[in-house]
Short mmCIF file of C-alpha atoms in Angstrom, two decimals:
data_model
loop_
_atom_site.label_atom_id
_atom_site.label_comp_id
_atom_site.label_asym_id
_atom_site.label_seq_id
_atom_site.Cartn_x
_atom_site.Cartn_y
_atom_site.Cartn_z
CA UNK W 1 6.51 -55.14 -51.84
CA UNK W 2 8.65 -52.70 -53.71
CA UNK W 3 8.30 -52.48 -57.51
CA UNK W 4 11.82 -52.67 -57.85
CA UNK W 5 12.85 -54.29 -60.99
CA UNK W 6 13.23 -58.26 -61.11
CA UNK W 7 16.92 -58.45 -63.21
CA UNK W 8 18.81 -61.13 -61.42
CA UNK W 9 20.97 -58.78 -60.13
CA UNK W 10 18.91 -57.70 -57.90
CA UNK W 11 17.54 -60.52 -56.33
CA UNK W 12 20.59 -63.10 -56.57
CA UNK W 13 23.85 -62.71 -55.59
CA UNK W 14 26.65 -64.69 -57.12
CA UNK W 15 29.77 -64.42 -55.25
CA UNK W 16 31.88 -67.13 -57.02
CA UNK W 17 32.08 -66.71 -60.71
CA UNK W 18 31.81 -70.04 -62.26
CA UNK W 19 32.47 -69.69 -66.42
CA UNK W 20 30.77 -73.13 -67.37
CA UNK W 21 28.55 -74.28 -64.62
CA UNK W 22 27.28 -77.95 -64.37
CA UNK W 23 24.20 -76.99 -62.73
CA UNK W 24 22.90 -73.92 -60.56
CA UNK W 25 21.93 -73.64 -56.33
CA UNK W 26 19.61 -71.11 -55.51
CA UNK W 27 19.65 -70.25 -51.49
CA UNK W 28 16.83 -69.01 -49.90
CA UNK W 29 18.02 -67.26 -46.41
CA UNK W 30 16.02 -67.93 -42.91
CA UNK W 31 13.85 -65.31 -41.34
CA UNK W 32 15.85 -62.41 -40.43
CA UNK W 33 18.69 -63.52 -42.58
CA UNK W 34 20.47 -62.27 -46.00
CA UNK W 35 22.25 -63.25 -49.18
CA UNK W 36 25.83 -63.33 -47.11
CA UNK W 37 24.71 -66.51 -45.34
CA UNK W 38 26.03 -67.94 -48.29
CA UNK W 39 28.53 -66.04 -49.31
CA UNK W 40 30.96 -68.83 -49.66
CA UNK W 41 28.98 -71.64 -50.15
CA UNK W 42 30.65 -71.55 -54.32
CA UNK W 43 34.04 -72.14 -52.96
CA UNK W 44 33.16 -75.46 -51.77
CA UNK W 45 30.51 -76.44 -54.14
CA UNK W 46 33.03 -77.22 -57.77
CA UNK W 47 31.16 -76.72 -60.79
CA UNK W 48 27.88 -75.59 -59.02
CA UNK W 49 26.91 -71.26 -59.97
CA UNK W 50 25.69 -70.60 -56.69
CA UNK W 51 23.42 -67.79 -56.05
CA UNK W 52 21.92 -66.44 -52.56
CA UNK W 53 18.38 -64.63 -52.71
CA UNK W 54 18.45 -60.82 -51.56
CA UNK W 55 15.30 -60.29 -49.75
CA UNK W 56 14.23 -56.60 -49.71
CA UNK W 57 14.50 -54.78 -47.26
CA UNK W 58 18.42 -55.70 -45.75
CA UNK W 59 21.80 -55.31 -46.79
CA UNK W 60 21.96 -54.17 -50.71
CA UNK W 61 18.10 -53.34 -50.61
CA UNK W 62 17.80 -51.91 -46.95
CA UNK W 63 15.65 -49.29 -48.91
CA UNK W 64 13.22 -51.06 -50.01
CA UNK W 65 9.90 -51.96 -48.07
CA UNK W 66 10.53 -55.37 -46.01
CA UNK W 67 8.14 -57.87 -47.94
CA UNK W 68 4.60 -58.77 -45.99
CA UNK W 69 3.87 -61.60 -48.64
CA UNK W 70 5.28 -64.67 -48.59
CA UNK W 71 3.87 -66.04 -52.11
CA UNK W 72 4.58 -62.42 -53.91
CA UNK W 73 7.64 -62.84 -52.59
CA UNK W 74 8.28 -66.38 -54.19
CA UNK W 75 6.74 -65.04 -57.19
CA UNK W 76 8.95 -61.89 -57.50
CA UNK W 77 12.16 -64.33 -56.93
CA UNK W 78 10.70 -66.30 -59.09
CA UNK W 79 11.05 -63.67 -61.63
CA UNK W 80 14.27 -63.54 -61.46
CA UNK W 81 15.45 -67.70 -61.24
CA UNK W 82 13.59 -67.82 -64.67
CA UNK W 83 15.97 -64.75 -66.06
CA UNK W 84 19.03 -66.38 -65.22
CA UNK W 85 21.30 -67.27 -67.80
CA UNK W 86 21.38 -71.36 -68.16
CA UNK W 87 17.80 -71.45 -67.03
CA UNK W 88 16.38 -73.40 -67.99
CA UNK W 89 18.68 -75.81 -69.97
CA UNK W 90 20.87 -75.97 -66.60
CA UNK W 91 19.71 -78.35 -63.97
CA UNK W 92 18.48 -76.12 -61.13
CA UNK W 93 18.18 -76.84 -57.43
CA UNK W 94 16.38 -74.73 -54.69
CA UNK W 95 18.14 -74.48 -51.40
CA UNK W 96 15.93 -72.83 -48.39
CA UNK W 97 16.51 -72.71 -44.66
CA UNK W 98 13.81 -72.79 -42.17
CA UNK W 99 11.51 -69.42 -43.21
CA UNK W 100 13.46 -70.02 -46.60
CA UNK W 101 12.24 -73.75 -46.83
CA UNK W 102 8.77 -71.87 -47.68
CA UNK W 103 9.98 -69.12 -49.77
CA UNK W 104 11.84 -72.02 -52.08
CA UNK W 105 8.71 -74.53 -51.81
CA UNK W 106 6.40 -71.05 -53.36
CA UNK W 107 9.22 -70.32 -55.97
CA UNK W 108 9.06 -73.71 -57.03
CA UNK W 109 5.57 -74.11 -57.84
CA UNK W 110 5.88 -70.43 -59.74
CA UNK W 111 8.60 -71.70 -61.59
CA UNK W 112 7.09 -74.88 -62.75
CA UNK W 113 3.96 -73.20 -63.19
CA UNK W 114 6.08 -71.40 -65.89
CA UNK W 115 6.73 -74.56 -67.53
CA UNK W 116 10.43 -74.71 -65.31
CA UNK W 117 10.72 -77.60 -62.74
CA UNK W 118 13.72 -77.38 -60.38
CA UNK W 119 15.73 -80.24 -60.17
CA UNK W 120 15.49 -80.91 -56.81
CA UNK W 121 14.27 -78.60 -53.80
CA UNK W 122 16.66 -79.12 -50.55
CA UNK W 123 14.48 -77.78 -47.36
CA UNK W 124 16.61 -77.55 -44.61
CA UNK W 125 16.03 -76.88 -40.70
CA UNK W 126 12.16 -78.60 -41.80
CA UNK W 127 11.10 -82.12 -41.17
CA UNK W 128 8.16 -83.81 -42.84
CA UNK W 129 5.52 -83.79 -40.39
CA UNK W 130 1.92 -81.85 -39.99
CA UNK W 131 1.50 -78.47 -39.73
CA UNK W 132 1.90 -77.10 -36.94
CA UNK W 133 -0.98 -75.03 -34.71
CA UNK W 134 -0.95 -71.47 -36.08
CA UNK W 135 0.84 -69.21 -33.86
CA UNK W 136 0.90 -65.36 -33.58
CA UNK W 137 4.44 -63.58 -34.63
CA UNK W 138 5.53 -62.97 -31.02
CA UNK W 139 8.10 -60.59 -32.64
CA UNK W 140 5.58 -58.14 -33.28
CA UNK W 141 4.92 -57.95 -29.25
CA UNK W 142 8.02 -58.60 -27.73
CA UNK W 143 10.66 -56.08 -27.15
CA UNK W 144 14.33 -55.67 -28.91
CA UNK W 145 15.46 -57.60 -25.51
CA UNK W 146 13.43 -60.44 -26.11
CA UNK W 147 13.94 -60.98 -30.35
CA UNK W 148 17.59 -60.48 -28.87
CA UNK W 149 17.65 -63.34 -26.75
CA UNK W 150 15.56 -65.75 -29.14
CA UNK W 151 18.06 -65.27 -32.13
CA UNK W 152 20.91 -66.28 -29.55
CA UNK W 153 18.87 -68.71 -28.33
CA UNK W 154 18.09 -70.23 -31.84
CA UNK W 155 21.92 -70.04 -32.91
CA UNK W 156 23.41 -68.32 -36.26
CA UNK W 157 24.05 -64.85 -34.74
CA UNK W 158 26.86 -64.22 -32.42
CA UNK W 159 25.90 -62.83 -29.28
CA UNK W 160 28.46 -59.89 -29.04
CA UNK W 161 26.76 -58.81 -32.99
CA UNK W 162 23.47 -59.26 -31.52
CA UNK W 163 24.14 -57.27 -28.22
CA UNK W 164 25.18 -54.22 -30.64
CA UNK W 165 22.91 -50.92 -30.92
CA UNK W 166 23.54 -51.07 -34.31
CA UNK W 167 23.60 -53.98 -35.03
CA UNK W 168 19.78 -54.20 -33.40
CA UNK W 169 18.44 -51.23 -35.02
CA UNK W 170 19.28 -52.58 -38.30
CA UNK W 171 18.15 -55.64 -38.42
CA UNK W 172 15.33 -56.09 -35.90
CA UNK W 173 13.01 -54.03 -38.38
CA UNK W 174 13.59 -57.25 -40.81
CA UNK W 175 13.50 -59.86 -38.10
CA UNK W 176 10.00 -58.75 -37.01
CA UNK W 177 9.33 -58.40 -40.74
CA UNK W 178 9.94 -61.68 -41.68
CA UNK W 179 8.53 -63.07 -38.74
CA UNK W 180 5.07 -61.31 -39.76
CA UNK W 181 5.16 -62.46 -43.24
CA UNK W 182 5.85 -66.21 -42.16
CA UNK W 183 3.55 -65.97 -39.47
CA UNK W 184 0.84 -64.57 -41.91
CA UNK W 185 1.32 -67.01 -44.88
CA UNK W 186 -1.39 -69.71 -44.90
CA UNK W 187 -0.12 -73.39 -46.38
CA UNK W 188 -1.62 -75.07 -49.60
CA UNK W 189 -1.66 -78.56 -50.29
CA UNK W 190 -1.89 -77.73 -54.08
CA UNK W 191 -0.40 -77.59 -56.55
CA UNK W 192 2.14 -80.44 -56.24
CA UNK W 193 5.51 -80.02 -56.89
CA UNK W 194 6.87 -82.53 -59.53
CA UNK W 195 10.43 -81.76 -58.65
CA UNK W 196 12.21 -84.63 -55.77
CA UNK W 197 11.84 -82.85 -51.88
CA UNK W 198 15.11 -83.46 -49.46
CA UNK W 199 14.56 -82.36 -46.12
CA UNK W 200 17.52 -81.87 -43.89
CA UNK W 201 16.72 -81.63 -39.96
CA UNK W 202 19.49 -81.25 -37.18
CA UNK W 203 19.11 -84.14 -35.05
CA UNK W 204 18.77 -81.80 -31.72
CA UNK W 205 16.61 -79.02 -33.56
CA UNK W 206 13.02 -78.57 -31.47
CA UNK W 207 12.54 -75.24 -33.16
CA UNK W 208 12.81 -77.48 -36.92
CA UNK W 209 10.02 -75.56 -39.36
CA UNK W 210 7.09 -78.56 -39.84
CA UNK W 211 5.74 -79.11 -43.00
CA UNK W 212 4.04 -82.58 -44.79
CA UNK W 213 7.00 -82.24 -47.50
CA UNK W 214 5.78 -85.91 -48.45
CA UNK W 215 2.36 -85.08 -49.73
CA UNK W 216 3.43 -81.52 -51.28
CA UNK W 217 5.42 -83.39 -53.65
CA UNK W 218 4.80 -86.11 -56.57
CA UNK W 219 8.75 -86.15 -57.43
CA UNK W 220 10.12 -88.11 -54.48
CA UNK W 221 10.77 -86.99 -51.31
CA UNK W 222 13.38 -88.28 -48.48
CA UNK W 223 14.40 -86.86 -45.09
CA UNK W 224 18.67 -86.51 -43.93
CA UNK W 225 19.30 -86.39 -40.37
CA UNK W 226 22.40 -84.41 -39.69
CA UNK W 227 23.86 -83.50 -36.17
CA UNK W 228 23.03 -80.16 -34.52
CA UNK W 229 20.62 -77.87 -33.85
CA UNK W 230 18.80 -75.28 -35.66
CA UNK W 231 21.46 -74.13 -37.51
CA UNK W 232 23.48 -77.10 -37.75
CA UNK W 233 24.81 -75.83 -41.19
CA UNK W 234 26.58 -73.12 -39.80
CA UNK W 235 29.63 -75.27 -38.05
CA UNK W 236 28.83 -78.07 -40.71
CA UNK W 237 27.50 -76.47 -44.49
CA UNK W 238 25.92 -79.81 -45.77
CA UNK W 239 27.62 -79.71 -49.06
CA UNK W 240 28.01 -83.46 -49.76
CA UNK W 241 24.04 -83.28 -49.39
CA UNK W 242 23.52 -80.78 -51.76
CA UNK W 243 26.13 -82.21 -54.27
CA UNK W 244 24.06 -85.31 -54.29
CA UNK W 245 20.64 -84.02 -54.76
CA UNK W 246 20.91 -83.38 -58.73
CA UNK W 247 22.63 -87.01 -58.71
CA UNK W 248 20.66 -89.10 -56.42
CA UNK W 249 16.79 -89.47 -57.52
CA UNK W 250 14.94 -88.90 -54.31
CA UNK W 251 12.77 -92.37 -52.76
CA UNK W 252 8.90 -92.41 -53.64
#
């Protein structure tokens, strides 16, 4: 990964100034996603200072090297969550989608391994279950047709966007990137979290990410069915959810 500096401003974006936050939301973009995803996720969130990770490699930092590490990654974000201002007398919560769901899990045992715990961690588009059989990153093989037709296929990009030249040969260097680095990054049961889990799943998602949230956890843990697919939260943001999750203690 690039030795860029860690600031904040560099690896958050804030879109929504909020002068005397209740409580900070960190979001953790999917594979082959950016800090935009949640670019207005503060106007519906009152009192929350929301802030979107900005992977390297895309957008702001197309630059920079795309990141082959998942838990340097985590650490390097890391980094930067425990910089913020508020942190750590704010209540913090870590927001991932799918790849995301593993990039907040790793932050979260970095920043309580600084002496920090999150709030709560929200993993969304992941379900509680066991791991998965390890599976090569097809991206790697396939070609720009075929990582073309599995992001439309998977939902969250617009087909007309995706069909674009340049659209593709921007971001399919990230998208088989990320796919690598996910792909590549090898699950620990240890250490627990102590901060609650909430997993939010899409009640017609067979591509959900599958991970034992229950037993990577000692803070609670409960599972929200929502309707949709994959990315259910695009039509339907699941900001009641997240509003909850500093307020409801999660089951044991």
């Amino acid at each position: 990964m690039s030795e860029a500096t860690h600031h904040p401003s560099t690896w958050l974006q804030c879109a929504v100034a909020v002068a005397d936050p209740r409580w900070q939301l960190v979001c953790f973009p999917h594979a082959g996603g950016s800090a935009s995803f949640f670019r207005d996720w503060g106007h519906h969130l009152p009192g929350v200072r929301v802030h979107a990770v900005r992977y390297p490699g895309r957008a702001e930092r197309l630059a920079e090297p795309v990141p082959t590490d998942l838990r340097e990654l985590a650490r390097a974000t890391a980094d930067a969550v425990a910089a913020l201002p508020g942190v750590p007398d704010l209540p913090l919560v870590l927001f991932g989608h799918s790849m995301g769901a593993a990039v907040a899990l790793e932050t979260a045992r970095a920043l309580e391994a600084r002496g920090i715990t999150p709030a709560h961690l929200i993993a969304s588009g992941s379900r509680d279950a066991a791991y998965p059989p390890p599976e090569p990153a097809t991206e790697i093989d396939e070609d720009d047709a075929e990582v073309v037709t599995r992001l439309i296929t998977l939902g969250g990009t617009d087909p007309e966007l995706a069909a674009d030249p340049v659209f593709q040969e921007l971001v399919l260097p990230y998208i088989r990137g990320d796919s690598h680095m996910f792909h590549s990054y090898l699950p620990r049961p240890e250490p627990l979290l102590r901060c609650p889990v909430t997993t939010i799943v899409g009640d017609d998602d067979p591509d959900a990410d599958r991970r034992p949230w229950s037993e990577l956890t000692g803070g609670g843990f409960r599972e929200q069915r929502v309707p949709g697919d994959h990315f259910y939260l695009v039509p339907e943001p699941p900001y009641a959810l997240v509003l909850n999750s500093v307020a409801a203690p999660a089951e044991h």
